[in-house]
């Protein structure tokens, strides 16, 4: 029974991971692809791990550590990607870009 | 936090992490883990002040636990939201980079706030400058700084303010 519930939870998680990869194809520009590719995976991997815990209860401390690790590293890497894309001048795609506006007052190579 | 106590806490955290990784550990693994944890805690490493600024109180710990659940709720909600946007044939997105303001002053508090914003799908912190955080938002639905601050930051900030000032 536990096995069945765990498998269903892991399946739902992998559905989120699938949607994330679908988003990589469907989204129009760098930033939005990152939104889909790096973010929808948070819940996806959490659910997959939660499913594993139900199937293999003795491994729960390791999976809790893995979730913590994702929580600490995922935002750092996606922030670094977004920031470097913006510094490289990748356009946002719409005219709403407060950061470029704020940068306009700062000379080239100024604080980022 | 004074240096001796800091090292004790560091060693204990490392040891607990090791035990969790080695679960269920054998006697050998416990002994080696304890030795290495003590050795690392004895090393004169820099950067020990990050956690020392915040004395622990019951109220802060309780708020941190409530925050964890608020945060998980936000993650689930916005994950569903992004999944819906990806699946929807018309692709209803309205992206842009907006400026929001934070009242948090401490470095650790700001780090956790920016990471929380980035972890909830639909928003990525692109840059922090002074009191402003610049956030890429997949569906911009606010025109000025105050409105976007209310929508993106305020839910998290209420709890983080108690924990980290």
Coordinates of C-alpha atoms in Angstrom, one line a residue:
Chain A
X1 CA 0.0 0.0 0.0
X2 CA 2.8 2.4 1.0
X3 CA 4.6 1.3 -2.1
X4 CA 1.5 2.3 -4.2
X5 CA 1.1 5.7 -2.6
X6 CA 4.8 6.4 -2.9
X7 CA 4.8 5.5 -6.5
X8 CA 1.8 7.8 -7.2
X9 CA 3.5 10.7 -5.5
X10 CA 6.7 10.1 -7.4
X11 CA 4.7 9.9 -10.6
X12 CA 3.0 13.3 -9.9
X13 CA 6.5 14.7 -9.3
X14 CA 7.8 13.4 -12.6
X15 CA 4.8 15.0 -14.3
X16 CA 6.0 18.4 -12.9
X17 CA 9.5 17.6 -14.2
X18 CA 8.0 16.8 -17.6
X19 CA 6.0 20.1 -17.6
X20 CA 9.3 21.9 -16.8
X21 CA 11.0 20.4 -19.8
X22 CA 8.0 21.2 -21.9
X23 CA 8.3 24.8 -20.7
X24 CA 11.9 24.9 -22.0
X25 CA 10.6 24.3 -25.5
X26 CA 7.5 26.5 -25.3
X27 CA 8.7 29.6 -23.6
X28 CA 9.9 32.5 -25.9
X29 CA 13.1 33.8 -24.3
X30 CA 16.0 33.1 -21.9
X31 CA 14.4 34.4 -18.7
X32 CA 11.1 32.6 -19.2
X33 CA 12.8 29.4 -20.1
X34 CA 14.7 29.6 -16.9
X35 CA 11.4 30.2 -15.0
X36 CA 10.1 26.9 -16.4
X37 CA 13.3 24.9 -16.4
X38 CA 14.7 25.8 -13.0
X39 CA 11.6 26.4 -11.0
X40 CA 8.9 23.9 -11.8
X41 CA 11.6 21.4 -10.9
X42 CA 11.6 22.4 -7.2
X43 CA 8.2 20.8 -6.5
X44 CA 8.9 18.0 -9.0
X45 CA 12.0 16.8 -7.3
X46 CA 10.5 17.3 -3.8
X47 CA 7.6 15.1 -4.7
X48 CA 9.8 12.4 -6.3
X49 CA 11.9 12.3 -3.1
X50 CA 8.8 12.2 -0.9
X51 CA 7.6 9.3 -2.9
X52 CA 11.0 7.5 -2.4
X53 CA 10.7 8.1 1.4
X54 CA 7.4 6.2 1.4
X55 CA 8.8 3.3 -0.6
X56 CA 12.2 3.1 1.3
X57 CA 11.5 4.6 4.8
X58 CA 15.0 3.9 6.0
X59 CA 16.5 6.4 3.6
X60 CA 14.6 9.5 4.8
X61 CA 17.5 11.4 6.4
X62 CA 19.4 11.3 3.1
X63 CA 16.4 12.5 1.1
X64 CA 15.8 15.4 3.6
X65 CA 19.4 16.4 3.1
X66 CA 18.9 16.2 -0.7
X67 CA 15.8 18.5 -0.5
X68 CA 17.8 21.0 1.6
X69 CA 20.6 20.9 -0.9
X70 CA 18.2 21.7 -3.7
X71 CA 16.7 24.5 -1.7
X72 CA 20.1 26.0 -1.1
X73 CA 21.6 25.6 -4.5
X74 CA 18.8 25.9 -7.0
X75 CA 18.1 29.6 -6.3
X76 CA 21.8 30.5 -6.4
X77 CA 22.4 29.0 -9.8
X78 CA 19.2 30.4 -11.3
X79 CA 20.0 33.8 -9.9
X80 CA 23.5 33.6 -11.3
X81 CA 22.1 32.6 -14.7
X82 CA 19.5 35.4 -14.8
X83 CA 22.0 38.0 -13.6
X84 CA 24.7 37.1 -16.1
X85 CA 22.1 37.0 -18.9
X86 CA 21.0 40.5 -17.9
X87 CA 24.6 41.8 -17.7
X88 CA 25.2 40.4 -21.2
X89 CA 22.3 42.5 -22.4
X90 CA 19.8 39.7 -23.2
X91 CA 16.5 41.6 -23.8
X92 CA 13.6 40.9 -21.5
X93 CA 11.1 40.8 -24.4
X94 CA 8.7 43.4 -23.1
X95 CA 9.2 47.0 -22.3
X96 CA 9.0 46.5 -18.5
X97 CA 12.6 46.4 -17.3
X98 CA 13.2 48.4 -14.1
X99 CA 16.8 47.1 -13.8
X100 CA 17.8 48.5 -17.2
X101 CA 16.2 51.8 -16.2
X102 CA 18.1 51.8 -12.9
X103 CA 21.3 50.9 -14.7
X104 CA 20.8 53.8 -17.2
X105 CA 22.0 56.3 -14.6
X106 CA 25.2 54.3 -13.8
X107 CA 28.3 54.6 -16.1
X108 CA 29.4 51.5 -18.1
X109 CA 31.0 48.8 -15.9
X110 CA 29.4 50.3 -12.7
X111 CA 27.8 48.3 -9.9
X112 CA 25.6 45.5 -10.8
Chain B
X1 CA 28.3 33.8 19.6
X2 CA 31.7 33.3 21.3
X3 CA 34.3 31.3 19.4
X4 CA 34.3 28.2 21.6
X5 CA 30.5 27.9 21.4
X6 CA 30.5 28.5 17.7
X7 CA 33.0 25.6 17.2
X8 CA 30.9 23.4 19.3
X9 CA 27.8 24.1 17.3
X10 CA 29.7 23.7 14.0
X11 CA 31.1 20.3 15.0
X12 CA 27.6 19.2 16.2
X13 CA 26.0 20.2 12.9
X14 CA 28.7 18.5 10.8
X15 CA 28.3 15.3 12.9
X16 CA 24.5 15.3 12.5
X17 CA 24.9 15.9 8.7
X18 CA 27.3 13.0 8.5
X19 CA 25.0 10.6 10.5
X20 CA 22.1 11.6 8.2
X21 CA 24.2 10.8 5.1
X22 CA 25.4 7.5 6.5
X23 CA 22.0 6.4 7.8
X24 CA 21.9 3.7 9.2
X25 CA 25.5 4.2 10.3
X26 CA 27.8 1.4 11.5
X27 CA 30.0 1.9 14.6
X28 CA 33.0 2.6 12.4
X29 CA 31.3 5.4 10.5
X30 CA 30.1 7.1 13.7
X31 CA 33.6 7.1 15.1
X32 CA 35.3 8.4 12.0
X33 CA 32.6 11.0 11.5
X34 CA 33.0 12.2 15.1
X35 CA 36.8 12.5 14.6
X36 CA 36.5 14.4 11.3
X37 CA 33.8 16.7 12.7
X38 CA 36.0 17.6 15.7
X39 CA 39.0 18.2 13.4
X40 CA 37.1 20.5 11.0
X41 CA 35.5 22.4 13.9
X42 CA 39.0 23.0 15.3
X43 CA 40.3 24.5 12.0
X44 CA 40.5 28.3 12.1
X45 CA 38.0 29.0 9.3
X46 CA 36.8 32.5 8.4
X47 CA 33.1 33.7 8.0
X48 CA 31.9 32.6 11.4
X49 CA 29.8 35.7 12.1
X50 CA 26.9 35.0 9.7
X51 CA 24.8 33.1 12.2
X52 CA 26.2 34.8 15.3
X53 CA 24.2 38.0 14.7
X54 CA 20.9 36.3 15.6
X55 CA 20.5 35.1 19.2
X56 CA 17.9 32.2 19.2
X57 CA 14.6 32.8 21.0
X58 CA 11.5 30.6 21.1
X59 CA 9.5 33.2 19.2
X60 CA 12.1 33.2 16.3
X61 CA 12.2 29.4 16.1
X62 CA 8.4 29.2 16.1
X63 CA 8.2 31.9 13.4
X64 CA 10.8 30.1 11.3
X65 CA 8.7 26.9 11.4
X66 CA 5.5 28.8 10.4
X67 CA 7.6 30.5 7.7
X68 CA 8.6 27.1 6.4
X69 CA 5.0 26.1 5.9
X70 CA 4.0 29.5 4.4
X71 CA 6.9 29.1 2.0
X72 CA 6.0 25.5 1.0
X73 CA 2.5 26.7 0.3
X74 CA 3.8 29.4 -1.9
X75 CA 6.0 26.9 -3.8
X76 CA 3.1 24.6 -4.4
X77 CA 0.8 27.3 -5.5
X78 CA 3.2 29.0 -7.9
X79 CA 4.4 25.6 -9.3
X80 CA 0.8 24.8 -10.2
X81 CA 0.5 28.3 -11.7
X82 CA 3.6 28.0 -13.9
X83 CA 2.6 24.4 -14.9
X84 CA -0.8 25.9 -16.0
X85 CA 0.9 28.6 -18.0
X86 CA 3.2 26.1 -19.8
X87 CA 0.2 23.8 -20.7
X88 CA -2.1 26.5 -21.8
X89 CA -2.2 26.7 -25.6
X90 CA -2.2 30.5 -25.6
X91 CA 0.9 30.7 -23.3
X92 CA -0.5 33.5 -21.1
X93 CA 2.7 35.3 -20.0
X94 CA 3.5 38.9 -19.5
X95 CA 7.2 39.0 -18.4
X96 CA 9.2 41.9 -17.2
X97 CA 11.8 42.9 -14.5
X98 CA 10.2 44.8 -11.7
X99 CA 11.8 46.6 -8.7
X100 CA 10.6 45.7 -5.2
X101 CA 11.8 47.1 -1.9
X102 CA 12.8 45.1 1.2
X103 CA 12.8 46.3 4.8
X104 CA 15.3 43.6 5.9
X105 CA 18.7 44.9 7.0
X106 CA 20.8 41.8 7.8
X107 CA 22.8 39.9 5.1
X108 CA 21.4 36.5 6.0
X109 CA 17.8 37.8 6.1
X110 CA 18.2 39.3 2.6
X111 CA 19.9 36.1 1.3
X112 CA 16.9 34.0 2.5
X113 CA 14.4 36.5 1.1
X114 CA 16.0 36.6 -2.3
X115 CA 16.4 32.8 -2.3
X116 CA 12.7 32.4 -1.4
X117 CA 11.7 34.7 -4.2
X118 CA 13.8 32.8 -6.6
X119 CA 12.6 29.4 -5.4
X120 CA 8.9 30.2 -5.8
X121 CA 8.3 29.7 -9.6
X122 CA 7.3 32.8 -11.6
X123 CA 9.9 35.1 -10.0
X124 CA 13.7 35.2 -10.1
X125 CA 15.8 37.7 -8.2
X126 CA 18.1 39.2 -10.8
X127 CA 20.0 41.7 -8.7
X128 CA 20.0 43.4 -5.3
X129 CA 21.1 47.0 -5.0
X130 CA 20.8 48.8 -1.6
X131 CA 17.2 48.2 -0.5
X132 CA 15.9 47.2 -3.9
X133 CA 15.6 43.7 -5.3
X134 CA 15.1 43.4 -9.1
X135 CA 12.9 40.5 -9.9
X136 CA 12.1 38.9 -13.2
X137 CA 8.4 38.2 -13.0
X138 CA 6.7 35.8 -15.5
X139 CA 3.3 37.6 -15.2
X140 CA 3.7 41.3 -14.3
X141 CA 0.5 42.3 -12.7
X142 CA 1.4 45.5 -10.8
X143 CA 2.4 48.9 -12.1
X144 CA 4.4 50.5 -9.3
X145 CA 7.0 49.5 -6.8
X146 CA 4.6 49.4 -3.8
X147 CA 2.1 47.1 -5.5
X148 CA 4.7 44.6 -6.7
X149 CA 6.4 44.7 -3.3
X150 CA 3.1 43.8 -1.8
X151 CA 2.6 40.9 -4.2
X152 CA 6.1 39.4 -4.2
X153 CA 7.8 40.3 -1.0
X154 CA 5.4 41.0 1.8
X155 CA 4.2 37.5 2.5
X156 CA 7.8 36.3 3.2
X157 CA 9.1 39.5 4.8
X158 CA 6.5 39.5 7.6
X159 CA 8.0 36.3 9.0
X160 CA 11.7 36.9 8.1
X161 CA 11.5 40.3 9.8
X162 CA 10.9 38.5 13.1
X163 CA 13.7 36.0 12.6
X164 CA 16.4 38.1 11.1
X165 CA 15.5 41.8 11.5

